[in-house]
mmCIF file of C-alpha atoms and ligand atoms in Angstrom:
data_model
loop_
_atom_site.group_PDB
_atom_site.id
_atom_site.type_symbol
_atom_site.label_atom_id
_atom_site.label_comp_id
_atom_site.label_asym_id
_atom_site.label_seq_id
_atom_site.Cartn_x
_atom_site.Cartn_y
_atom_site.Cartn_z
ATOM 1 C CA UNK A 1 -15.277 6.535 -7.790
ATOM 2 C CA UNK A 2 -12.406 6.037 -5.775
ATOM 3 C CA UNK A 3 -12.850 8.509 -2.907
ATOM 4 C CA UNK A 4 -10.190 10.480 -0.904
ATOM 5 C CA UNK A 5 -11.051 8.071 2.071
ATOM 6 C CA UNK A 6 -10.593 5.093 -0.227
ATOM 7 C CA UNK A 7 -7.218 6.453 -1.482
ATOM 8 C CA UNK A 8 -5.815 7.098 2.088
ATOM 9 C CA UNK A 9 -6.804 3.799 3.242
ATOM 10 C CA UNK A 10 -5.274 2.085 0.360
ATOM 11 C CA UNK A 11 -1.992 4.477 0.942
ATOM 12 C CA UNK A 12 -1.840 3.647 4.879
ATOM 13 C CA UNK A 13 -2.452 -0.276 4.307
ATOM 14 C CA UNK A 14 0.213 -0.313 1.470
ATOM 15 C CA UNK A 15 2.636 1.594 3.946
ATOM 16 C CA UNK A 16 2.399 -0.985 6.646
ATOM 17 C CA UNK A 17 2.426 -4.095 4.002
ATOM 18 C CA UNK A 18 5.883 -2.592 2.396
ATOM 19 C CA UNK A 19 7.502 -1.312 5.756
ATOM 20 C CA UNK A 20 6.545 -4.933 7.606
ATOM 21 C CA UNK A 21 8.091 -6.815 4.296
ATOM 22 C CA UNK A 22 11.153 -4.253 4.385
ATOM 23 C CA UNK A 23 11.947 -5.192 7.909
ATOM 24 C CA UNK A 24 11.542 -8.739 7.657
ATOM 25 C CA UNK A 25 13.612 -8.907 4.626
ATOM 26 C CA UNK A 26 16.437 -6.700 6.310
ATOM 27 C CA UNK A 27 16.169 -8.507 9.758
ATOM 28 C CA UNK A 28 19.629 -9.700 9.627
ATOM 29 C CA UNK A 29 21.228 -6.351 8.881
ATOM 30 C CA UNK A 30 22.158 -3.751 11.581
ATOM 31 C CA UNK A 31 22.809 -0.563 9.522
ATOM 32 C CA UNK A 32 20.557 2.001 10.535
ATOM 33 C CA UNK A 33 16.944 2.649 9.431
ATOM 34 C CA UNK A 34 16.114 6.183 7.807
ATOM 35 C CA UNK A 35 12.691 7.539 8.066
ATOM 36 C CA UNK A 36 12.504 10.568 5.446
ATOM 37 C CA UNK A 37 9.369 12.773 6.714
ATOM 38 C CA UNK A 38 8.083 12.379 10.243
ATOM 39 C CA UNK A 39 4.526 14.218 9.854
ATOM 40 C CA UNK A 40 2.104 12.807 12.278
ATOM 41 C CA UNK A 41 4.874 10.219 13.542
ATOM 42 C CA UNK A 42 2.450 7.269 12.917
ATOM 43 C CA UNK A 43 4.980 4.994 10.441
ATOM 44 C CA UNK A 44 7.632 5.906 12.563
ATOM 45 C CA UNK A 45 6.095 4.702 15.683
ATOM 46 C CA UNK A 46 5.574 1.696 13.593
ATOM 47 C CA UNK A 47 8.950 0.981 12.808
ATOM 48 C CA UNK A 48 10.335 1.973 16.219
ATOM 49 C CA UNK A 49 7.991 -0.718 17.755
ATOM 50 C CA UNK A 50 8.501 -3.209 14.897
ATOM 51 C CA UNK A 51 12.126 -2.688 14.273
ATOM 52 C CA UNK A 52 14.820 -4.000 16.978
ATOM 53 C CA UNK A 53 18.675 -3.589 17.346
ATOM 54 C CA UNK A 54 18.610 -0.960 15.057
ATOM 55 C CA UNK A 55 18.395 2.758 15.124
ATOM 56 C CA UNK A 56 15.673 4.491 13.485
ATOM 57 C CA UNK A 57 16.635 8.114 12.528
ATOM 58 C CA UNK A 58 14.190 10.732 11.439
ATOM 59 C CA UNK A 59 14.961 13.356 9.015
ATOM 60 C CA UNK A 60 12.070 16.245 8.960
ATOM 61 C CA UNK A 61 12.304 19.992 8.722
ATOM 62 C CA UNK A 62 10.607 20.200 12.418
ATOM 63 C CA UNK A 63 9.182 17.661 14.689
ATOM 64 C CA UNK A 64 5.265 18.095 14.574
ATOM 65 C CA UNK A 65 4.540 14.737 15.685
ATOM 66 C CA UNK A 66 2.221 13.329 18.030
ATOM 67 C CA UNK A 67 3.374 12.961 21.785
ATOM 68 C CA UNK A 68 3.973 9.540 21.576
ATOM 69 C CA UNK A 69 5.971 9.555 18.161
ATOM 70 C CA UNK A 70 8.690 11.897 18.935
ATOM 71 C CA UNK A 71 12.191 10.510 17.944
ATOM 72 C CA UNK A 72 14.801 10.996 20.614
ATOM 73 C CA UNK A 73 17.317 13.873 20.095
ATOM 74 C CA UNK A 74 20.126 11.863 19.172
ATOM 75 C CA UNK A 75 18.112 10.096 16.324
ATOM 76 C CA UNK A 76 16.665 13.480 14.805
ATOM 77 C CA UNK A 77 17.874 14.911 11.780
ATOM 78 C CA UNK A 78 16.649 18.490 11.454
ATOM 79 C CA UNK A 79 16.752 20.499 8.060
ATOM 80 C CA UNK A 80 15.841 20.250 4.551
ATOM 81 C CA UNK A 81 16.594 16.665 3.172
ATOM 82 C CA UNK A 82 18.061 18.290 0.054
ATOM 83 C CA UNK A 83 20.968 19.192 2.872
ATOM 84 C CA UNK A 84 20.793 16.726 5.476
ATOM 85 C CA UNK A 85 20.782 13.543 2.777
ATOM 86 C CA UNK A 86 24.384 14.686 1.585
ATOM 87 C CA UNK A 87 25.615 15.030 4.889
ATOM 88 C CA UNK A 88 24.309 11.699 6.007
ATOM 89 C CA UNK A 89 26.175 10.201 3.484
ATOM 90 C CA UNK A 90 29.343 11.875 4.874
ATOM 91 C CA UNK A 91 28.679 10.475 8.520
ATOM 92 C CA UNK A 92 27.124 6.871 7.738
ATOM 93 C CA UNK A 93 28.398 5.954 3.955
ATOM 94 C CA UNK A 94 26.365 3.154 2.384
ATOM 95 C CA UNK A 95 25.445 1.546 5.427
ATOM 96 C CA UNK A 96 21.441 1.921 5.532
ATOM 97 C CA UNK A 97 19.616 -1.259 5.972
ATOM 98 C CA UNK A 98 16.096 0.552 5.163
ATOM 99 C CA UNK A 99 15.001 3.562 4.016
ATOM 100 C CA UNK A 100 11.335 4.856 4.456
ATOM 101 C CA UNK A 101 10.265 7.829 2.707
ATOM 102 C CA UNK A 102 6.479 9.756 2.319
ATOM 103 C CA UNK A 103 7.878 13.272 1.891
ATOM 104 C CA UNK A 104 4.810 14.232 -0.456
ATOM 105 C CA UNK A 105 1.890 16.379 -0.045
ATOM 106 C CA UNK A 106 -1.463 16.769 -2.196
ATOM 107 C CA UNK A 107 0.314 17.705 -5.599
ATOM 108 C CA UNK A 108 1.119 15.196 -7.449
ATOM 109 C CA UNK A 109 3.368 16.620 -10.271
ATOM 110 C CA UNK A 110 5.322 18.576 -7.267
ATOM 111 C CA UNK A 111 5.865 14.930 -5.316
ATOM 112 C CA UNK A 112 7.267 13.271 -8.723
ATOM 113 C CA UNK A 113 9.680 16.220 -9.239
ATOM 114 C CA UNK A 114 10.703 16.073 -5.786
ATOM 115 C CA UNK A 115 11.048 12.375 -5.920
ATOM 116 C CA UNK A 116 13.432 12.840 -9.160
ATOM 117 C CA UNK A 117 15.702 15.710 -6.963
ATOM 118 C CA UNK A 118 16.315 13.552 -4.105
ATOM 119 C CA UNK A 119 16.388 9.665 -5.544
ATOM 120 C CA UNK A 120 20.275 10.402 -6.046
ATOM 121 C CA UNK A 121 20.666 11.507 -2.666
ATOM 122 C CA UNK A 122 18.812 8.531 -1.163
ATOM 123 C CA UNK A 123 20.446 5.568 -3.661
ATOM 124 C CA UNK A 124 24.158 5.950 -2.410
ATOM 125 C CA UNK A 125 22.966 5.620 1.514
ATOM 126 C CA UNK A 126 21.801 2.154 1.274
ATOM 127 C CA UNK A 127 23.996 -0.829 2.229
ATOM 128 C CA UNK A 128 23.982 -3.728 -0.286
ATOM 129 C CA UNK A 129 20.904 -5.723 0.380
ATOM 130 C CA UNK A 130 19.117 -2.732 1.846
ATOM 131 C CA UNK A 131 15.509 -1.627 1.164
ATOM 132 C CA UNK A 132 13.918 1.489 0.059
ATOM 133 C CA UNK A 133 10.186 1.844 0.425
ATOM 134 C CA UNK A 134 8.449 5.353 -1.065
ATOM 135 C CA UNK A 135 5.159 6.503 -1.324
ATOM 136 C CA UNK A 136 6.268 8.152 -4.571
ATOM 137 C CA UNK A 137 8.038 6.365 -7.536
ATOM 138 C CA UNK A 138 11.690 6.957 -7.369
ATOM 139 C CA UNK A 139 14.261 7.409 -9.968
ATOM 140 C CA UNK A 140 17.292 5.439 -9.060
ATOM 141 C CA UNK A 141 20.211 4.307 -11.128
ATOM 142 C CA UNK A 142 21.152 0.715 -10.027
ATOM 143 C CA UNK A 143 18.667 -0.073 -7.441
ATOM 144 C CA UNK A 144 15.790 -2.960 -8.503
ATOM 145 C CA UNK A 145 11.980 -2.291 -8.209
ATOM 146 C CA UNK A 146 10.812 -5.509 -6.193
ATOM 147 C CA UNK A 147 7.539 -6.638 -6.819
ATOM 148 C CA UNK A 148 4.963 -5.282 -3.736
ATOM 149 C CA UNK A 149 4.368 -7.868 -0.962
ATOM 150 C CA UNK A 150 0.909 -8.939 -0.440
ATOM 151 C CA UNK A 151 -1.713 -6.353 0.903
ATOM 152 C CA UNK A 152 -0.149 -3.664 -0.776
ATOM 153 C CA UNK A 153 -2.080 -1.747 -3.533
ATOM 154 C CA UNK A 154 -0.017 -1.093 -6.940
ATOM 155 C CA UNK A 155 0.583 2.760 -7.504
ATOM 156 C CA UNK A 156 0.490 3.569 -3.491
ATOM 157 C CA UNK A 157 3.984 2.360 -2.691
ATOM 158 C CA UNK A 158 7.285 1.132 -4.200
ATOM 159 C CA UNK A 159 9.780 -1.089 -2.689
ATOM 160 C CA UNK A 160 13.518 -0.758 -4.200
ATOM 161 C CA UNK A 161 16.376 -2.990 -3.241
ATOM 162 C CA UNK A 162 20.134 -2.548 -3.800
ATOM 163 C CA UNK B 1 2.240 -4.312 20.047
ATOM 164 C CA UNK B 2 -0.445 -2.308 18.256
ATOM 165 C CA UNK B 3 1.219 0.502 16.715
ATOM 166 C CA UNK B 4 -0.295 3.994 16.016
ATOM 167 C CA UNK B 5 -0.511 3.129 12.590
ATOM 168 C CA UNK B 6 -2.467 -0.209 12.985
ATOM 169 C CA UNK B 7 -4.857 1.730 15.265
ATOM 170 C CA UNK B 8 -5.306 4.589 12.562
ATOM 171 C CA UNK B 9 -5.941 1.978 9.818
ATOM 172 C CA UNK B 10 -8.339 0.055 11.889
ATOM 173 C CA UNK B 11 -10.414 3.560 12.520
ATOM 174 C CA UNK B 12 -10.237 4.321 9.042
ATOM 175 C CA UNK B 13 -11.479 1.052 7.923
ATOM 176 C CA UNK B 14 -14.058 0.927 10.120
ATOM 177 C CA UNK B 15 -15.416 4.441 9.438
ATOM 178 C CA UNK B 16 -15.892 3.353 5.754
ATOM 179 C CA UNK B 17 -17.179 -0.049 6.590
ATOM 180 C CA UNK B 18 -19.720 1.518 9.035
ATOM 181 C CA UNK B 19 -20.781 4.672 6.715
ATOM 182 C CA UNK B 20 -21.075 2.342 3.663
ATOM 183 C CA UNK B 21 -23.317 0.115 5.767
ATOM 184 C CA UNK B 22 -25.521 3.148 7.086
ATOM 185 C CA UNK B 23 -25.756 4.546 3.377
ATOM 186 C CA UNK B 24 -27.084 1.479 2.161
ATOM 187 C CA UNK B 25 -29.362 0.843 5.530
ATOM 188 C CA UNK B 26 -31.032 4.354 4.907
ATOM 189 C CA UNK B 27 -31.112 4.351 1.001
ATOM 190 C CA UNK B 28 -34.822 4.714 0.904
ATOM 191 C CA UNK B 29 -35.121 7.439 3.329
ATOM 192 C CA UNK B 30 -34.573 11.052 2.108
ATOM 193 C CA UNK B 31 -34.078 13.047 5.354
ATOM 194 C CA UNK B 32 -30.552 14.835 5.590
ATOM 195 C CA UNK B 33 -27.238 13.601 6.254
ATOM 196 C CA UNK B 34 -25.194 15.250 9.164
ATOM 197 C CA UNK B 35 -21.018 14.955 9.075
ATOM 198 C CA UNK B 36 -20.266 16.161 12.552
ATOM 199 C CA UNK B 37 -16.464 17.230 12.507
ATOM 200 C CA UNK B 38 -15.309 18.042 9.080
ATOM 201 C CA UNK B 39 -11.332 17.682 9.811
ATOM 202 C CA UNK B 40 -9.319 16.886 6.683
ATOM 203 C CA UNK B 41 -12.908 16.022 4.828
ATOM 204 C CA UNK B 42 -11.837 12.372 4.006
ATOM 205 C CA UNK B 43 -15.017 10.949 5.090
ATOM 206 C CA UNK B 44 -17.152 13.929 4.034
ATOM 207 C CA UNK B 45 -15.779 13.581 0.705
ATOM 208 C CA UNK B 46 -16.707 9.692 0.669
ATOM 209 C CA UNK B 47 -20.407 10.478 1.910
ATOM 210 C CA UNK B 48 -21.141 13.076 -0.503
ATOM 211 C CA UNK B 49 -19.858 10.629 -3.429
ATOM 212 C CA UNK B 50 -21.489 7.611 -2.153
ATOM 213 C CA UNK B 51 -24.934 9.412 -1.269
ATOM 214 C CA UNK B 52 -27.210 10.517 -3.761
ATOM 215 C CA UNK B 53 -30.759 12.501 -3.245
ATOM 216 C CA UNK B 54 -29.594 13.430 0.197
ATOM 217 C CA UNK B 55 -28.137 16.796 1.538
ATOM 218 C CA UNK B 56 -24.800 16.371 3.646
ATOM 219 C CA UNK B 57 -24.673 19.171 6.202
ATOM 220 C CA UNK B 58 -21.103 19.214 7.926
ATOM 221 C CA UNK B 59 -20.626 20.484 11.280
ATOM 222 C CA UNK B 60 -17.278 21.921 12.343
ATOM 223 C CA UNK B 61 -16.061 24.913 14.437
ATOM 224 C CA UNK B 62 -14.160 26.005 10.903
ATOM 225 C CA UNK B 63 -13.584 24.657 7.467
ATOM 226 C CA UNK B 64 -9.942 23.388 7.358
ATOM 227 C CA UNK B 65 -10.239 20.630 4.671
ATOM 228 C CA UNK B 66 -8.637 19.756 1.660
ATOM 229 C CA UNK B 67 -9.620 21.895 -1.137
ATOM 230 C CA UNK B 68 -11.522 18.794 -2.852
ATOM 231 C CA UNK B 69 -13.596 18.157 0.167
ATOM 232 C CA UNK B 70 -14.964 21.513 0.946
ATOM 233 C CA UNK B 71 -19.124 21.731 1.670
ATOM 234 C CA UNK B 72 -20.918 24.114 -0.318
ATOM 235 C CA UNK B 73 -21.613 27.334 1.883
ATOM 236 C CA UNK B 74 -25.470 26.581 2.271
ATOM 237 C CA UNK B 75 -24.652 22.857 3.712
ATOM 238 C CA UNK B 76 -21.892 24.311 6.168
ATOM 239 C CA UNK B 77 -23.001 24.486 9.587
ATOM 240 C CA UNK B 78 -20.399 26.692 11.655
ATOM 241 C CA UNK B 79 -19.726 27.031 15.345
ATOM 242 C CA UNK B 80 -19.391 24.528 18.128
ATOM 243 C CA UNK B 81 -21.776 21.480 17.868
ATOM 244 C CA UNK B 82 -22.940 22.326 21.495
ATOM 245 C CA UNK B 83 -24.762 24.918 20.079
ATOM 246 C CA UNK B 84 -25.321 24.227 16.578
ATOM 247 C CA UNK B 85 -27.196 20.716 17.299
ATOM 248 C CA UNK B 86 -29.858 22.205 19.323
ATOM 249 C CA UNK B 87 -30.432 24.917 16.523
ATOM 250 C CA UNK B 88 -30.550 22.117 14.184
ATOM 251 C CA UNK B 89 -33.239 20.432 15.742
ATOM 252 C CA UNK B 90 -35.398 23.582 15.864
ATOM 253 C CA UNK B 91 -34.436 23.968 12.022
ATOM 254 C CA UNK B 92 -34.713 20.182 10.901
ATOM 255 C CA UNK B 93 -36.640 18.331 13.608
ATOM 256 C CA UNK B 94 -36.154 14.603 14.024
ATOM 257 C CA UNK B 95 -35.638 14.308 10.461
ATOM 258 C CA UNK B 96 -31.957 13.125 10.011
ATOM 259 C CA UNK B 97 -31.478 9.693 8.034
ATOM 260 C CA UNK B 98 -27.844 9.535 8.810
ATOM 261 C CA UNK B 99 -25.544 10.987 11.342
ATOM 262 C CA UNK B 100 -21.844 10.425 11.312
ATOM 263 C CA UNK B 101 -19.684 11.759 14.090
ATOM 264 C CA UNK B 102 -15.872 12.104 14.149
ATOM 265 C CA UNK B 103 -15.243 14.656 16.567
ATOM 266 C CA UNK B 104 -12.761 13.319 18.649
ATOM 267 C CA UNK B 105 -9.036 14.028 19.021
ATOM 268 C CA UNK B 106 -5.972 12.085 20.990
ATOM 269 C CA UNK B 107 -7.079 12.226 24.380
ATOM 270 C CA UNK B 108 -9.405 9.207 25.000
ATOM 271 C CA UNK B 109 -10.949 10.650 28.430
ATOM 272 C CA UNK B 110 -11.729 13.845 26.876
ATOM 273 C CA UNK B 111 -13.485 12.212 23.658
ATOM 274 C CA UNK B 112 -15.601 10.208 26.155
ATOM 275 C CA UNK B 113 -16.806 12.945 28.151
ATOM 276 C CA UNK B 114 -17.955 14.977 25.353
ATOM 277 C CA UNK B 115 -19.536 11.723 23.602
ATOM 278 C CA UNK B 116 -21.657 11.841 26.992
ATOM 279 C CA UNK B 117 -22.096 15.872 26.608
ATOM 280 C CA UNK B 118 -23.677 15.371 22.778
ATOM 281 C CA UNK B 119 -25.496 12.049 23.018
ATOM 282 C CA UNK B 120 -28.551 14.255 24.367
ATOM 283 C CA UNK B 121 -28.210 16.860 21.330
ATOM 284 C CA UNK B 122 -27.655 14.312 18.632
ATOM 285 C CA UNK B 123 -30.312 11.650 19.662
ATOM 286 C CA UNK B 124 -33.664 13.916 18.467
ATOM 287 C CA UNK B 125 -32.261 14.587 15.342
ATOM 288 C CA UNK B 126 -32.620 11.305 13.873
ATOM 289 C CA UNK B 127 -35.916 10.302 12.032
ATOM 290 C CA UNK B 128 -37.261 6.841 12.974
ATOM 291 C CA UNK B 129 -34.886 3.890 11.224
ATOM 292 C CA UNK B 130 -32.168 6.391 10.968
ATOM 293 C CA UNK B 131 -28.680 5.455 11.821
ATOM 294 C CA UNK B 132 -26.119 7.109 13.706
ATOM 295 C CA UNK B 133 -22.438 6.186 13.092
ATOM 296 C CA UNK B 134 -19.446 7.469 15.561
ATOM 297 C CA UNK B 135 -15.907 6.998 16.126
ATOM 298 C CA UNK B 136 -16.789 7.318 20.165
ATOM 299 C CA UNK B 137 -18.968 5.134 22.046
ATOM 300 C CA UNK B 138 -22.404 7.298 22.294
ATOM 301 C CA UNK B 139 -24.622 7.471 25.401
ATOM 302 C CA UNK B 140 -28.295 7.437 24.103
ATOM 303 C CA UNK B 141 -31.733 6.708 25.934
ATOM 304 C CA UNK B 142 -33.747 5.064 23.323
ATOM 305 C CA UNK B 143 -31.427 4.313 20.559
ATOM 306 C CA UNK B 144 -29.991 0.592 19.630
ATOM 307 C CA UNK B 145 -26.823 -0.306 19.310
ATOM 308 C CA UNK B 146 -26.534 -2.536 16.049
ATOM 309 C CA UNK B 147 -23.871 -5.218 15.351
ATOM 310 C CA UNK B 148 -20.753 -3.769 13.473
ATOM 311 C CA UNK B 149 -20.653 -4.650 9.744
ATOM 312 C CA UNK B 150 -18.382 -6.878 8.093
ATOM 313 C CA UNK B 151 -14.761 -5.213 7.779
ATOM 314 C CA UNK B 152 -15.325 -2.728 10.893
ATOM 315 C CA UNK B 153 -12.893 -3.565 14.084
ATOM 316 C CA UNK B 154 -14.636 -3.616 17.545
ATOM 317 C CA UNK B 155 -13.944 -0.732 19.473
ATOM 318 C CA UNK B 156 -13.228 1.228 16.548
ATOM 319 C CA UNK B 157 -16.840 2.480 15.457
ATOM 320 C CA UNK B 158 -20.188 2.315 16.705
ATOM 321 C CA UNK B 159 -23.453 2.008 15.243
ATOM 322 C CA UNK B 160 -26.934 2.961 16.324
ATOM 323 C CA UNK B 161 -30.290 3.014 15.119
ATOM 324 C CA UNK B 162 -33.558 4.825 16.183
HETATM 325 C C1 LIG C 201 -10.942 13.644 13.479
HETATM 326 S S1 LIG C 201 -11.407 15.334 12.739
HETATM 327 C C2 LIG C 201 -12.462 14.958 11.520
HETATM 328 C C3 LIG C 201 -11.724 13.829 10.477
HETATM 329 C C4 LIG C 201 -12.584 13.730 9.300
HETATM 330 N N1 LIG C 201 -13.701 12.548 9.753
HETATM 331 C C5 LIG C 201 -11.909 13.109 8.150
HETATM 332 O O1 LIG C 201 -11.896 12.026 7.744
HETATM 333 O O2 LIG C 201 -11.078 13.618 7.775
HETATM 334 C C6 LIG C 201 -12.367 16.200 14.178
HETATM 335 C C7 LIG C 201 -13.197 17.634 13.685
HETATM 336 O O3 LIG C 201 -14.015 17.789 14.657
HETATM 337 C C8 LIG C 201 -14.017 19.093 14.717
HETATM 338 N N2 LIG C 201 -14.865 19.577 16.277
HETATM 339 C C9 LIG C 201 -14.006 18.943 17.339
HETATM 340 N N3 LIG C 201 -14.873 19.543 18.257
HETATM 341 C C10 LIG C 201 -16.136 20.258 17.916
HETATM 342 C C11 LIG C 201 -16.941 20.897 18.735
HETATM 343 N N4 LIG C 201 -17.231 21.040 19.815
HETATM 344 N N5 LIG C 201 -17.763 21.652 17.577
HETATM 345 C C12 LIG C 201 -17.561 21.703 16.454
HETATM 346 N N6 LIG C 201 -16.647 20.879 15.992
HETATM 347 C C13 LIG C 201 -15.877 20.063 16.425
HETATM 348 C C14 LIG C 201 -12.615 19.441 14.762
HETATM 349 O O4 LIG C 201 -12.622 21.184 14.531
HETATM 350 C C15 LIG C 201 -11.923 18.711 13.805
HETATM 351 O O5 LIG C 201 -12.422 19.364 12.550
HETATM 352 NI NI1 LIG C 202 -4.804 15.510 -2.113
HETATM 353 NI NI1 LIG C 203 -3.003 9.627 20.367
#
């Protein structure tokens, strides 16, 4: 039987593999990076360390992260993503080079419903060539699902490219 | 630079490797297993699934775990381990086959001080041949530090045997 510890390790390892892959693939782009869901701030900390020359904006309802992983004020977008993503489209247009989303909780059905809800809000933000990494399957019209990079575990993360 | 995500993955992977190793090594023993620090309950869930024929007692100040990872009432020892470990010695004697501790938080100095404080409370609980796995270095008089099993990362966990 797969334990919660096993699943959690697979998810963390997959996030890192997909994020590192997406950073490398979008290295030549200079549009902003969006982190949807700050949480404890571990993946944000990872992206902020690994990404150079691009702003990493964080979207969350509130900032409750570890002290080492607090985004700068001007890179923090507070509010429900159902409202802040459409606002981001007005502000940034289709410029994002990389979007990472880890917005889910323990309820898989709820996560899936929410992924359906926000997919059309995320899709128009990506620049051509931009990559979206998600812990939940997304429902995009025109983005292609990419094969997972080495080290990622099937079903634990999803990668899409515009 | 090692990120918080890297460190966290190393810690989880090391916990699993050391716990699985310790379970296998103590398989023939039937003394109880003690989980010190329930937290989210991931390592408890892992031990409860992987260990057969031994009771897994959980020590924590309060039960705040994921619904899938709540220990049975008669296996829950509520309170500060500084008080509940001496009580456990009166109740169980030196019978524990496996003790896992993950009591620390973000402050490494505080974790180290706490590990020094509770080492003499943990040490007498182990049966001969019993194993202690810890996320922090412990300060035991008579237990031997064991080499880490394959997959564990040096410094992220510690294994001791009586
Ligand atoms: C890092 S969490 C454990 C995480 C767990 N290994 C998991 O996989 O989810 C640490 C836990 O230790 C508990 N703890 C810390 N100090 C304690 C003390 N002095 N007495 C009892 N419990 C304590 C905290 O309440 C917390 O639930
Ligand atoms: Ni869950
Ligand atoms: Ni910390």
